[in-house]
Amino acid sequence: MAEEGHFRVVEALQAFYKSPQVNKIVSRTGVAACVPYGRRKLTSEDHMKQLIEGIKKFRTDVFPAHSGLFNRLASGQTPQALFITCADSRIVPDLITQTSPGDLFICRTVGNLVPPYGQGDGGVACAIEYAVTALNVSNVIICGHSDCGAMKALLHPEATENLPQTRSWLRYGEAAREVVRGTGLATSDGEQLSALVEENVVTQLEHLKTHPAVAARLARRNLQLFGLVYSIHTGEITSYDFSLQRFVPVDGKLASATPRPRIVPARKEVA
Ligand SMILES: [Zn+2]
């Protein structure tokens, strides 16, 4: 999605990691990672210092180097995709898709849950409506991830005993959990979690289609849906193939989760 002249978030991160205060290590994926202030556990003060350094670095190095992009973005946005993913701190949408500021309209919810239309938090419905109708995005992507705490909590409801808001929110994932339990194919905890992460993406795609803005664009055949699962420990991303009804590796192209369009009969002329 990035155009010429756009900078990639990974470059910005790497620029930050090159600062002398940071001990740099390079992961096997080639993406720079860092252990600021040595390997000791960071204090709250360290975290704030890190944040301030990042802000300074952005203003002095990154922003001037890409001022053209930011000038273009200053007066408006034309993102190509609505990207719905989990609030988990380990998921950085622009990093894992190598996109730039302005490319993705991002909506983050715990467990990448999307309440069906007319239910739940209005903020998610608002983000969907605005992206699909006002910004006219071409694609909507729902991205789940490995080791998702929300999915673990769905499998172990006792973990949310003292978290009433979380317990209430997670009900939007209960259908996915029951599908996984109902098949009985996943037996171990790990297998159940992996199966639920995938099934939850499929369930949330179904919820997405209940939103009028999405339903209308799908009927007009000018909106594409995608369901992704990101693996934190390998960096791999799989995508849901609607025709195969399963997740497949991303290989050259992204499998589409767009349902086959229903044929809407042409309106009859009234004499
Ligand atoms: Zn998560």
mmCIF file with all atom_site columns, N, CA, C and O in Angstrom, residues 184-236:
data_model
loop_
_atom_site.group_PDB
_atom_site.id
_atom_site.type_symbol
_atom_site.label_atom_id
_atom_site.label_alt_id
_atom_site.label_comp_id
_atom_site.label_asym_id
_atom_site.label_entity_id
_atom_site.label_seq_id
_atom_site.pdbx_PDB_ins_code
_atom_site.Cartn_x
_atom_site.Cartn_y
_atom_site.Cartn_z
_atom_site.occupancy
_atom_site.B_iso_or_equiv
_atom_site.pdbx_formal_charge
_atom_site.auth_seq_id
_atom_site.auth_comp_id
_atom_site.auth_asym_id
_atom_site.auth_atom_id
_atom_site.pdbx_PDB_model_num
ATOM 1   N N  . GLY A 1 184 ? -14.843 -30.577 18.775 1.00 0.00 ? 184 GLY A N  1
ATOM 2   C CA . GLY A 1 184 ? -14.089 -31.548 19.562 1.00 0.00 ? 184 GLY A CA 1
ATOM 3   C C  . GLY A 1 184 ? -12.764 -31.937 18.929 1.00 0.00 ? 184 GLY A C  1
ATOM 4   O O  . GLY A 1 184 ? -12.090 -32.858 19.394 1.00 0.00 ? 184 GLY A O  1
ATOM 5   N N  . LEU A 1 185 ? -12.371 -31.246 17.882 1.00 0.00 ? 185 LEU A N  1
ATOM 6   C CA . LEU A 1 185 ? -11.123 -31.599 17.188 1.00 0.00 ? 185 LEU A CA 1
ATOM 7   C C  . LEU A 1 185 ? -9.897  -31.103 17.943 1.00 0.00 ? 185 LEU A C  1
ATOM 8   O O  . LEU A 1 185 ? -8.843  -31.720 17.905 1.00 0.00 ? 185 LEU A O  1
ATOM 9   N N  . ALA A 1 186 ? -10.056 -29.943 18.597 1.00 0.00 ? 186 ALA A N  1
ATOM 10  C CA . ALA A 1 186 ? -8.938  -29.397 19.363 1.00 0.00 ? 186 ALA A CA 1
ATOM 11  C C  . ALA A 1 186 ? -9.056  -29.907 20.790 1.00 0.00 ? 186 ALA A C  1
ATOM 12  O O  . ALA A 1 186 ? -10.069 -29.682 21.452 1.00 0.00 ? 186 ALA A O  1
ATOM 13  N N  . THR A 1 187 ? -8.047  -30.622 21.248 1.00 0.00 ? 187 THR A N  1
ATOM 14  C CA . THR A 1 187 ? -8.143  -31.230 22.575 1.00 0.00 ? 187 THR A CA 1
ATOM 15  C C  . THR A 1 187 ? -7.282  -30.514 23.613 1.00 0.00 ? 187 THR A C  1
ATOM 16  O O  . THR A 1 187 ? -7.755  -30.174 24.700 1.00 0.00 ? 187 THR A O  1
ATOM 17  N N  . SER A 1 188 ? -6.022  -30.249 23.292 1.00 0.00 ? 188 SER A N  1
ATOM 18  C CA . SER A 1 188 ? -5.153  -29.594 24.277 1.00 0.00 ? 188 SER A CA 1
ATOM 19  C C  . SER A 1 188 ? -5.503  -28.107 24.358 1.00 0.00 ? 188 SER A C  1
ATOM 20  O O  . SER A 1 188 ? -6.161  -27.553 23.476 1.00 0.00 ? 188 SER A O  1
ATOM 21  N N  . ASP A 1 189 ? -5.030  -27.469 25.437 1.00 0.00 ? 189 ASP A N  1
ATOM 22  C CA . ASP A 1 189 ? -5.248  -26.030 25.617 1.00 0.00 ? 189 ASP A CA 1
ATOM 23  C C  . ASP A 1 189 ? -4.708  -25.232 24.433 1.00 0.00 ? 189 ASP A C  1
ATOM 24  O O  . ASP A 1 189 ? -5.356  -24.323 23.929 1.00 0.00 ? 189 ASP A O  1
ATOM 25  N N  . GLY A 1 190 ? -3.485  -25.596 24.016 1.00 0.00 ? 190 GLY A N  1
ATOM 26  C CA . GLY A 1 190 ? -2.838  -24.891 22.906 1.00 0.00 ? 190 GLY A CA 1
ATOM 27  C C  . GLY A 1 190 ? -3.613  -25.021 21.615 1.00 0.00 ? 190 GLY A C  1
ATOM 28  O O  . GLY A 1 190 ? -3.780  -24.058 20.873 1.00 0.00 ? 190 GLY A O  1
ATOM 29  N N  . GLU A 1 191 ? -4.102  -26.244 21.358 1.00 0.00 ? 191 GLU A N  1
ATOM 30  C CA . GLU A 1 191 ? -4.880  -26.469 20.126 1.00 0.00 ? 191 GLU A CA 1
ATOM 31  C C  . GLU A 1 191 ? -6.186  -25.690 20.163 1.00 0.00 ? 191 GLU A C  1
ATOM 32  O O  . GLU A 1 191 ? -6.610  -25.109 19.164 1.00 0.00 ? 191 GLU A O  1
ATOM 33  N N  . GLN A 1 192 ? -6.825  -25.682 21.325 1.00 0.00 ? 192 GLN A N  1
ATOM 34  C CA . GLN A 1 192 ? -8.087  -24.954 21.448 1.00 0.00 ? 192 GLN A CA 1
ATOM 35  C C  . GLN A 1 192 ? -7.878  -23.460 21.234 1.00 0.00 ? 192 GLN A C  1
ATOM 36  O O  . GLN A 1 192 ? -8.677  -22.808 20.579 1.00 0.00 ? 192 GLN A O  1
ATOM 37  N N  . LEU A 1 193 ? -6.785  -22.950 21.791 1.00 0.00 ? 193 LEU A N  1
ATOM 38  C CA . LEU A 1 193 ? -6.512  -21.522 21.640 1.00 0.00 ? 193 LEU A CA 1
ATOM 39  C C  . LEU A 1 193 ? -6.264  -21.180 20.170 1.00 0.00 ? 193 LEU A C  1
ATOM 40  O O  . LEU A 1 193 ? -6.820  -20.209 19.646 1.00 0.00 ? 193 LEU A O  1
ATOM 41  N N  . SER A 1 194 ? -5.438  -21.966 19.489 1.00 0.00 ? 194 SER A N  1
ATOM 42  C CA . SER A 1 194 ? -5.153  -21.702 18.072 1.00 0.00 ? 194 SER A CA 1
ATOM 43  C C  . SER A 1 194 ? -6.425  -21.776 17.242 1.00 0.00 ? 194 SER A C  1
ATOM 44  O O  . SER A 1 194 ? -6.666  -20.936 16.365 1.00 0.00 ? 194 SER A O  1
ATOM 45  N N  . ALA A 1 195 ? -7.254  -22.792 17.530 1.00 0.00 ? 195 ALA A N  1
ATOM 46  C CA . ALA A 1 195 ? -8.495  -22.950 16.774 1.00 0.00 ? 195 ALA A CA 1
ATOM 47  C C  . ALA A 1 195 ? -9.443  -21.783 17.043 1.00 0.00 ? 195 ALA A C  1
ATOM 48  O O  . ALA A 1 195 ? -10.110 -21.274 16.129 1.00 0.00 ? 195 ALA A O  1
ATOM 49  N N  . LEU A 1 196 ? -9.474  -21.329 18.298 1.00 0.00 ? 196 LEU A N  1
ATOM 50  C CA . LEU A 1 196 ? -10.378 -20.232 18.656 1.00 0.00 ? 196 LEU A CA 1
ATOM 51  C C  . LEU A 1 196 ? -9.926  -18.912 18.031 1.00 0.00 ? 196 LEU A C  1
ATOM 52  O O  . LEU A 1 196 ? -10.758 -18.117 17.586 1.00 0.00 ? 196 LEU A O  1
ATOM 53  N N  . VAL A 1 197 ? -8.626  -18.679 17.994 1.00 0.00 ? 197 VAL A N  1
ATOM 54  C CA . VAL A 1 197 ? -8.117  -17.443 17.369 1.00 0.00 ? 197 VAL A CA 1
ATOM 55  C C  . VAL A 1 197 ? -8.618  -17.359 15.925 1.00 0.00 ? 197 VAL A C  1
ATOM 56  O O  . VAL A 1 197 ? -9.090  -16.314 15.468 1.00 0.00 ? 197 VAL A O  1
ATOM 57  N N  . GLU A 1 198 ? -8.554  -18.485 15.199 1.00 0.00 ? 198 GLU A N  1
ATOM 58  C CA . GLU A 1 198 ? -9.010  -18.492 13.801 1.00 0.00 ? 198 GLU A CA 1
ATOM 59  C C  . GLU A 1 198 ? -10.535 -18.377 13.726 1.00 0.00 ? 198 GLU A C  1
ATOM 60  O O  . GLU A 1 198 ? -11.075 -17.570 12.965 1.00 0.00 ? 198 GLU A O  1
ATOM 61  N N  . GLU A 1 199 ? -11.227 -19.203 14.516 1.00 0.00 ? 199 GLU A N  1
ATOM 62  C CA . GLU A 1 199 ? -12.694 -19.207 14.449 1.00 0.00 ? 199 GLU A CA 1
ATOM 63  C C  . GLU A 1 199 ? -13.272 -17.854 14.834 1.00 0.00 ? 199 GLU A C  1
ATOM 64  O O  . GLU A 1 199 ? -14.283 -17.411 14.291 1.00 0.00 ? 199 GLU A O  1
ATOM 65  N N  . ASN A 1 200 ? -12.593 -17.191 15.766 1.00 0.00 ? 200 ASN A N  1
ATOM 66  C CA . ASN A 1 200 ? -13.070 -15.870 16.190 1.00 0.00 ? 200 ASN A CA 1
ATOM 67  C C  . ASN A 1 200 ? -12.993 -14.858 15.052 1.00 0.00 ? 200 ASN A C  1
ATOM 68  O O  . ASN A 1 200 ? -13.885 -14.016 14.897 1.00 0.00 ? 200 ASN A O  1
ATOM 69  N N  . VAL A 1 201 ? -11.957 -14.930 14.242 1.00 0.00 ? 201 VAL A N  1
ATOM 70  C CA . VAL A 1 201 ? -11.860 -14.019 13.091 1.00 0.00 ? 201 VAL A CA 1
ATOM 71  C C  . VAL A 1 201 ? -13.040 -14.263 12.144 1.00 0.00 ? 201 VAL A C  1
ATOM 72  O O  . VAL A 1 201 ? -13.680 -13.316 11.656 1.00 0.00 ? 201 VAL A O  1
ATOM 73  N N  . VAL A 1 202 ? -13.365 -15.534 11.923 1.00 0.00 ? 202 VAL A N  1
ATOM 74  C CA . VAL A 1 202 ? -14.483 -15.868 11.021 1.00 0.00 ? 202 VAL A CA 1
ATOM 75  C C  . VAL A 1 202 ? -15.805 -15.361 11.618 1.00 0.00 ? 202 VAL A C  1
ATOM 76  O O  . VAL A 1 202 ? -16.636 -14.783 10.908 1.00 0.00 ? 202 VAL A O  1
ATOM 77  N N  . THR A 1 203 ? -15.975 -15.543 12.923 1.00 0.00 ? 203 THR A N  1
ATOM 78  C CA . THR A 1 203 ? -17.197 -15.067 13.591 1.00 0.00 ? 203 THR A CA 1
ATOM 79  C C  . THR A 1 203 ? -17.325 -13.551 13.488 1.00 0.00 ? 203 THR A C  1
ATOM 80  O O  . THR A 1 203 ? -18.406 -13.011 13.200 1.00 0.00 ? 203 THR A O  1
ATOM 81  N N  . GLN A 1 204 ? -16.214 -12.854 13.700 1.00 0.00 ? 204 GLN A N  1
ATOM 82  C CA . GLN A 1 204 ? -16.278 -11.382 13.652 1.00 0.00 ? 204 GLN A CA 1
ATOM 83  C C  . GLN A 1 204 ? -16.517 -10.888 12.227 1.00 0.00 ? 204 GLN A C  1
ATOM 84  O O  . GLN A 1 204 ? -17.145 -9.849  12.021 1.00 0.00 ? 204 GLN A O  1
ATOM 85  N N  . LEU A 1 205 ? -16.053 -11.640 11.228 1.00 0.00 ? 205 LEU A N  1
ATOM 86  C CA . LEU A 1 205 ? -16.382 -11.284 9.833  1.00 0.00 ? 205 LEU A CA 1
ATOM 87  C C  . LEU A 1 205 ? -17.892 -11.392 9.613  1.00 0.00 ? 205 LEU A C  1
ATOM 88  O O  . LEU A 1 205 ? -18.489 -10.575 8.911  1.00 0.00 ? 205 LEU A O  1
ATOM 89  N N  . GLU A 1 206 ? -18.507 -12.403 10.234 1.00 0.00 ? 206 GLU A N  1
ATOM 90  C CA . GLU A 1 206 ? -19.970 -12.554 10.135 1.00 0.00 ? 206 GLU A CA 1
ATOM 91  C C  . GLU A 1 206 ? -20.666 -11.367 10.794 1.00 0.00 ? 206 GLU A C  1
ATOM 92  O O  . GLU A 1 206 ? -21.627 -10.821 10.249 1.00 0.00 ? 206 GLU A O  1
ATOM 93  N N  . HIS A 1 207 ? -20.186 -10.976 11.965 1.00 0.00 ? 207 HIS A N  1
ATOM 94  C CA . HIS A 1 207 ? -20.770 -9.818  12.647 1.00 0.00 ? 207 HIS A CA 1
ATOM 95  C C  . HIS A 1 207 ? -20.623 -8.559  11.790 1.00 0.00 ? 207 HIS A C  1
ATOM 96  O O  . HIS A 1 207 ? -21.534 -7.734  11.724 1.00 0.00 ? 207 HIS A O  1
ATOM 97  N N  . LEU A 1 208 ? -19.472 -8.440  11.175 1.00 0.00 ? 208 LEU A N  1
ATOM 98  C CA . LEU A 1 208 ? -19.191 -7.265  10.342 1.00 0.00 ? 208 LEU A CA 1
ATOM 99  C C  . LEU A 1 208 ? -20.247 -7.098  9.249  1.00 0.00 ? 208 LEU A C  1
ATOM 100 O O  . LEU A 1 208 ? -20.695 -5.994  8.948  1.00 0.00 ? 208 LEU A O  1
ATOM 101 N N  . LYS A 1 209 ? -20.663 -8.229  8.693  1.00 0.00 ? 209 LYS A N  1
ATOM 102 C CA . LYS A 1 209 ? -21.617 -8.191  7.568  1.00 0.00 ? 209 LYS A CA 1
ATOM 103 C C  . LYS A 1 209 ? -23.019 -7.757  8.000  1.00 0.00 ? 209 LYS A C  1
ATOM 104 O O  . LYS A 1 209 ? -23.857 -7.461  7.164  1.00 0.00 ? 209 LYS A O  1
ATOM 105 N N  . THR A 1 210 ? -23.279 -7.729  9.319  1.00 0.00 ? 210 THR A N  1
ATOM 106 C CA . THR A 1 210 ? -24.593 -7.260  9.779  1.00 0.00 ? 210 THR A CA 1
ATOM 107 C C  . THR A 1 210 ? -24.670 -5.738  9.803  1.00 0.00 ? 210 THR A C  1
ATOM 108 O O  . THR A 1 210 ? -25.766 -5.185  9.968  1.00 0.00 ? 210 THR A O  1
ATOM 109 N N  . HIS A 1 211 ? -23.549 -5.068  9.645  1.00 0.00 ? 211 HIS A N  1
ATOM 110 C CA . HIS A 1 211 ? -23.561 -3.601  9.653  1.00 0.00 ? 211 HIS A CA 1
ATOM 111 C C  . HIS A 1 211 ? -24.060 -3.102  8.302  1.00 0.00 ? 211 HIS A C  1
ATOM 112 O O  . HIS A 1 211 ? -23.514 -3.495  7.252  1.00 0.00 ? 211 HIS A O  1
ATOM 113 N N  . PRO A 1 212 ? -25.084 -2.251  8.307  1.00 0.00 ? 212 PRO A N  1
ATOM 114 C CA . PRO A 1 212 ? -25.700 -1.836  7.041  1.00 0.00 ? 212 PRO A CA 1
ATOM 115 C C  . PRO A 1 212 ? -24.709 -1.277  6.019  1.00 0.00 ? 212 PRO A C  1
ATOM 116 O O  . PRO A 1 212 ? -24.821 -1.569  4.824  1.00 0.00 ? 212 PRO A O  1
ATOM 117 N N  . ALA A 1 213 ? -23.755 -0.493  6.493  1.00 0.00 ? 213 ALA A N  1
ATOM 118 C CA . ALA A 1 213 ? -22.795 0.101   5.563  1.00 0.00 ? 213 ALA A CA 1
ATOM 119 C C  . ALA A 1 213 ? -22.017 -0.987  4.820  1.00 0.00 ? 213 ALA A C  1
ATOM 120 O O  . ALA A 1 213 ? -21.786 -0.901  3.608  1.00 0.00 ? 213 ALA A O  1
ATOM 121 N N  . VAL A 1 214 ? -21.648 -2.031  5.550  1.00 0.00 ? 214 VAL A N  1
ATOM 122 C CA . VAL A 1 214 ? -20.888 -3.135  4.956  1.00 0.00 ? 214 VAL A CA 1
ATOM 123 C C  . VAL A 1 214 ? -21.788 -3.956  4.037  1.00 0.00 ? 214 VAL A C  1
ATOM 124 O O  . VAL A 1 214 ? -21.406 -4.297  2.904  1.00 0.00 ? 214 VAL A O  1
ATOM 125 N N  . ALA A 1 215 ? -23.005 -4.258  4.514  1.00 0.00 ? 215 ALA A N  1
ATOM 126 C CA . ALA A 1 215 ? -23.938 -5.066  3.711  1.00 0.00 ? 215 ALA A CA 1
ATOM 127 C C  . ALA A 1 215 ? -24.227 -4.387  2.367  1.00 0.00 ? 215 ALA A C  1
ATOM 128 O O  . ALA A 1 215 ? -24.264 -5.045  1.314  1.00 0.00 ? 215 ALA A O  1
ATOM 129 N N  . ALA A 1 216 ? -24.401 -3.085  2.413  1.00 0.00 ? 216 ALA A N  1
ATOM 130 C CA . ALA A 1 216 ? -24.725 -2.354  1.174  1.00 0.00 ? 216 ALA A CA 1
ATOM 131 C C  . ALA A 1 216 ? -23.568 -2.386  0.190  1.00 0.00 ? 216 ALA A C  1
ATOM 132 O O  . ALA A 1 216 ? -23.755 -2.623  -1.007 1.00 0.00 ? 216 ALA A O  1
ATOM 133 N N  . ARG A 1 217 ? -22.363 -2.198  0.701  1.00 0.00 ? 217 ARG A N  1
ATOM 134 C CA . ARG A 1 217 ? -21.190 -2.201  -0.196 1.00 0.00 ? 217 ARG A CA 1
ATOM 135 C C  . ARG A 1 217 ? -20.930 -3.607  -0.739 1.00 0.00 ? 217 ARG A C  1
ATOM 136 O O  . ARG A 1 217 ? -20.522 -3.767  -1.896 1.00 0.00 ? 217 ARG A O  1
ATOM 137 N N  . LEU A 1 218 ? -21.171 -4.634  0.077  1.00 0.00 ? 218 LEU A N  1
ATOM 138 C CA . LEU A 1 218 ? -20.994 -6.012  -0.408 1.00 0.00 ? 218 LEU A CA 1
ATOM 139 C C  . LEU A 1 218 ? -22.007 -6.309  -1.509 1.00 0.00 ? 218 LEU A C  1
ATOM 140 O O  . LEU A 1 218 ? -21.684 -6.957  -2.513 1.00 0.00 ? 218 LEU A O  1
ATOM 141 N N  . ALA A 1 219 ? -23.238 -5.823  -1.330 1.00 0.00 ? 219 ALA A N  1
ATOM 142 C CA . ALA A 1 219 ? -24.271 -6.048  -2.350 1.00 0.00 ? 219 ALA A CA 1
ATOM 143 C C  . ALA A 1 219 ? -23.899 -5.350  -3.659 1.00 0.00 ? 219 ALA A C  1
ATOM 144 O O  . ALA A 1 219 ? -24.220 -5.844  -4.746 1.00 0.00 ? 219 ALA A O  1
ATOM 145 N N  . ARG A 1 220 ? -23.215 -4.225  -3.530 1.00 0.00 ? 220 ARG A N  1
ATOM 146 C CA . ARG A 1 220 ? -22.766 -3.505  -4.737 1.00 0.00 ? 220 ARG A CA 1
ATOM 147 C C  . ARG A 1 220 ? -21.448 -4.066  -5.263 1.00 0.00 ? 220 ARG A C  1
ATOM 148 O O  . ARG A 1 220 ? -20.934 -3.596  -6.265 1.00 0.00 ? 220 ARG A O  1
ATOM 149 N N  . ARG A 1 221 ? -20.916 -5.031  -4.572 1.00 0.00 ? 221 ARG A N  1
ATOM 150 C CA . ARG A 1 221 ? -19.692 -5.730  -4.981 1.00 0.00 ? 221 ARG A CA 1
ATOM 151 C C  . ARG A 1 221 ? -18.483 -4.808  -5.083 1.00 0.00 ? 221 ARG A C  1
ATOM 152 O O  . ARG A 1 221 ? -17.635 -4.989  -5.961 1.00 0.00 ? 221 ARG A O  1
ATOM 153 N N  . ASN A 1 222 ? -18.434 -3.824  -4.218 1.00 0.00 ? 222 ASN A N  1
ATOM 154 C CA . ASN A 1 222 ? -17.250 -2.952  -4.267 1.00 0.00 ? 222 ASN A CA 1
ATOM 155 C C  . ASN A 1 222 ? -16.572 -2.837  -2.902 1.00 0.00 ? 222 ASN A C  1
ATOM 156 O O  . ASN A 1 222 ? -16.010 -1.805  -2.566 1.00 0.00 ? 222 ASN A O  1
ATOM 157 N N  . LEU A 1 223 ? -16.644 -3.922  -2.144 1.00 0.00 ? 223 LEU A N  1
ATOM 158 C CA . LEU A 1 223 ? -15.925 -3.988  -0.870 1.00 0.00 ? 223 LEU A CA 1
ATOM 159 C C  . LEU A 1 223 ? -15.373 -5.400  -0.721 1.00 0.00 ? 223 LEU A C  1
ATOM 160 O O  . LEU A 1 223 ? -16.075 -6.381  -0.964 1.00 0.00 ? 223 LEU A O  1
ATOM 161 N N  . GLN A 1 224 ? -14.112 -5.476  -0.303 1.00 0.00 ? 224 GLN A N  1
ATOM 162 C CA . GLN A 1 224 ? -13.462 -6.774  -0.090 1.00 0.00 ? 224 GLN A CA 1
ATOM 163 C C  . GLN A 1 224 ? -13.231 -6.981  1.402  1.00 0.00 ? 224 GLN A C  1
ATOM 164 O O  . GLN A 1 224 ? -12.846 -6.047  2.124  1.00 0.00 ? 224 GLN A O  1
ATOM 165 N N  . LEU A 1 225 ? -13.478 -8.206  1.850  1.00 0.00 ? 225 LEU A N  1
ATOM 166 C CA . LEU A 1 225 ? -13.228 -8.547  3.259  1.00 0.00 ? 225 LEU A CA 1
ATOM 167 C C  . LEU A 1 225 ? -12.045 -9.514  3.360  1.00 0.00 ? 225 LEU A C  1
ATOM 168 O O  . LEU A 1 225 ? -11.892 -10.399 2.498  1.00 0.00 ? 225 LEU A O  1
ATOM 169 N N  . PHE A 1 226 ? -11.262 -9.344  4.419  1.00 0.00 ? 226 PHE A N  1
ATOM 170 C CA . PHE A 1 226 ? -10.128 -10.232 4.652  1.00 0.00 ? 226 PHE A CA 1
ATOM 171 C C  . PHE A 1 226 ? -10.065 -10.596 6.135  1.00 0.00 ? 226 PHE A C  1
ATOM 172 O O  . PHE A 1 226 ? -10.358 -9.760  6.996  1.00 0.00 ? 226 PHE A O  1
ATOM 173 N N  . GLY A 1 227 ? -9.695  -11.840 6.406  1.00 0.00 ? 227 GLY A N  1
ATOM 174 C CA . GLY A 1 227 ? -9.511  -12.281 7.790  1.00 0.00 ? 227 GLY A CA 1
ATOM 175 C C  . GLY A 1 227 ? -8.094  -12.801 7.953  1.00 0.00 ? 227 GLY A C  1
ATOM 176 O O  . GLY A 1 227 ? -7.692  -13.734 7.241  1.00 0.00 ? 227 GLY A O  1
ATOM 177 N N  . LEU A 1 228 ? -7.336  -12.199 8.855  1.00 0.00 ? 228 LEU A N  1
ATOM 178 C CA . LEU A 1 228 ? -5.933  -12.588 9.039  1.00 0.00 ? 228 LEU A CA 1
ATOM 179 C C  . LEU A 1 228 ? -5.682  -13.110 10.449 1.00 0.00 ? 228 LEU A C  1
ATOM 180 O O  . LEU A 1 228 ? -6.378  -12.731 11.396 1.00 0.00 ? 228 LEU A O  1
ATOM 181 N N  . VAL A 1 229 ? -4.664  -13.950 10.553 1.00 0.00 ? 229 VAL A N  1
ATOM 182 C CA . VAL A 1 229 ? -4.150  -14.333 11.872 1.00 0.00 ? 229 VAL A CA 1
ATOM 183 C C  . VAL A 1 229 ? -2.634  -14.153 11.838 1.00 0.00 ? 229 VAL A C  1
ATOM 184 O O  . VAL A 1 229 ? -1.954  -14.672 10.953 1.00 0.00 ? 229 VAL A O  1
ATOM 185 N N  . TYR A 1 230 ? -2.146  -13.384 12.790 1.00 0.00 ? 230 TYR A N  1
ATOM 186 C CA . TYR A 1 230 ? -0.721  -13.076 12.890 1.00 0.00 ? 230 TYR A CA 1
ATOM 187 C C  . TYR A 1 230 ? -0.104  -13.901 14.013 1.00 0.00 ? 230 TYR A C  1
ATOM 188 O O  . TYR A 1 230 ? -0.621  -13.914 15.134 1.00 0.00 ? 230 TYR A O  1
ATOM 189 N N  . SER A 1 231 ? 0.986   -14.572 13.685 1.00 0.00 ? 231 SER A N  1
ATOM 190 C CA . SER A 1 231 ? 1.684   -15.374 14.687 1.00 0.00 ? 231 SER A CA 1
ATOM 191 C C  . SER A 1 231 ? 2.839   -14.562 15.267 1.00 0.00 ? 231 SER A C  1
ATOM 192 O O  . SER A 1 231 ? 3.784   -14.213 14.543 1.00 0.00 ? 231 SER A O  1
ATOM 193 N N  . ILE A 1 232 ? 2.758   -14.266 16.550 1.00 0.00 ? 232 ILE A N  1
ATOM 194 C CA . ILE A 1 232 ? 3.765   -13.389 17.170 1.00 0.00 ? 232 ILE A CA 1
ATOM 195 C C  . ILE A 1 232 ? 5.158   -14.028 17.158 1.00 0.00 ? 232 ILE A C  1
ATOM 196 O O  . ILE A 1 232 ? 6.155   -13.363 16.901 1.00 0.00 ? 232 ILE A O  1
ATOM 197 N N  . HIS A 1 233 ? 5.233   -15.340 17.387 1.00 0.00 ? 233 HIS A N  1
ATOM 198 C CA . HIS A 1 233 ? 6.567   -15.948 17.525 1.00 0.00 ? 233 HIS A CA 1
ATOM 199 C C  . HIS A 1 233 ? 7.227   -16.288 16.193 1.00 0.00 ? 233 HIS A C  1
ATOM 200 O O  . HIS A 1 233 ? 8.440   -16.485 16.152 1.00 0.00 ? 233 HIS A O  1
ATOM 201 N N  . THR A 1 234 ? 6.467   -16.343 15.092 1.00 0.00 ? 234 THR A N  1
ATOM 202 C CA . THR A 1 234 ? 7.107   -16.630 13.799 1.00 0.00 ? 234 THR A CA 1
ATOM 203 C C  . THR A 1 234 ? 7.015   -15.453 12.819 1.00 0.00 ? 234 THR A C  1
ATOM 204 O O  . THR A 1 234 ? 7.752   -15.411 11.837 1.00 0.00 ? 234 THR A O  1
ATOM 205 N N  . GLY A 1 235 ? 6.106   -14.527 13.077 1.00 0.00 ? 235 GLY A N  1
ATOM 206 C CA . GLY A 1 235 ? 5.911   -13.414 12.136 1.00 0.00 ? 235 GLY A CA 1
ATOM 207 C C  . GLY A 1 235 ? 5.049   -13.804 10.952 1.00 0.00 ? 235 GLY A C  1
ATOM 208 O O  . GLY A 1 235 ? 4.773   -12.984 10.077 1.00 0.00 ? 235 GLY A O  1
ATOM 209 N N  . GLU A 1 236 ? 4.614   -15.080 10.909 1.00 0.00 ? 236 GLU A N  1
ATOM 210 C CA . GLU A 1 236 ? 3.791   -15.541 9.779  1.00 0.00 ? 236 GLU A CA 1
ATOM 211 C C  . GLU A 1 236 ? 2.378   -14.970 9.885  1.00 0.00 ? 236 GLU A C  1
ATOM 212 O O  . GLU A 1 236 ? 1.848   -14.788 10.985 1.00 0.00 ? 236 GLU A O  1
#
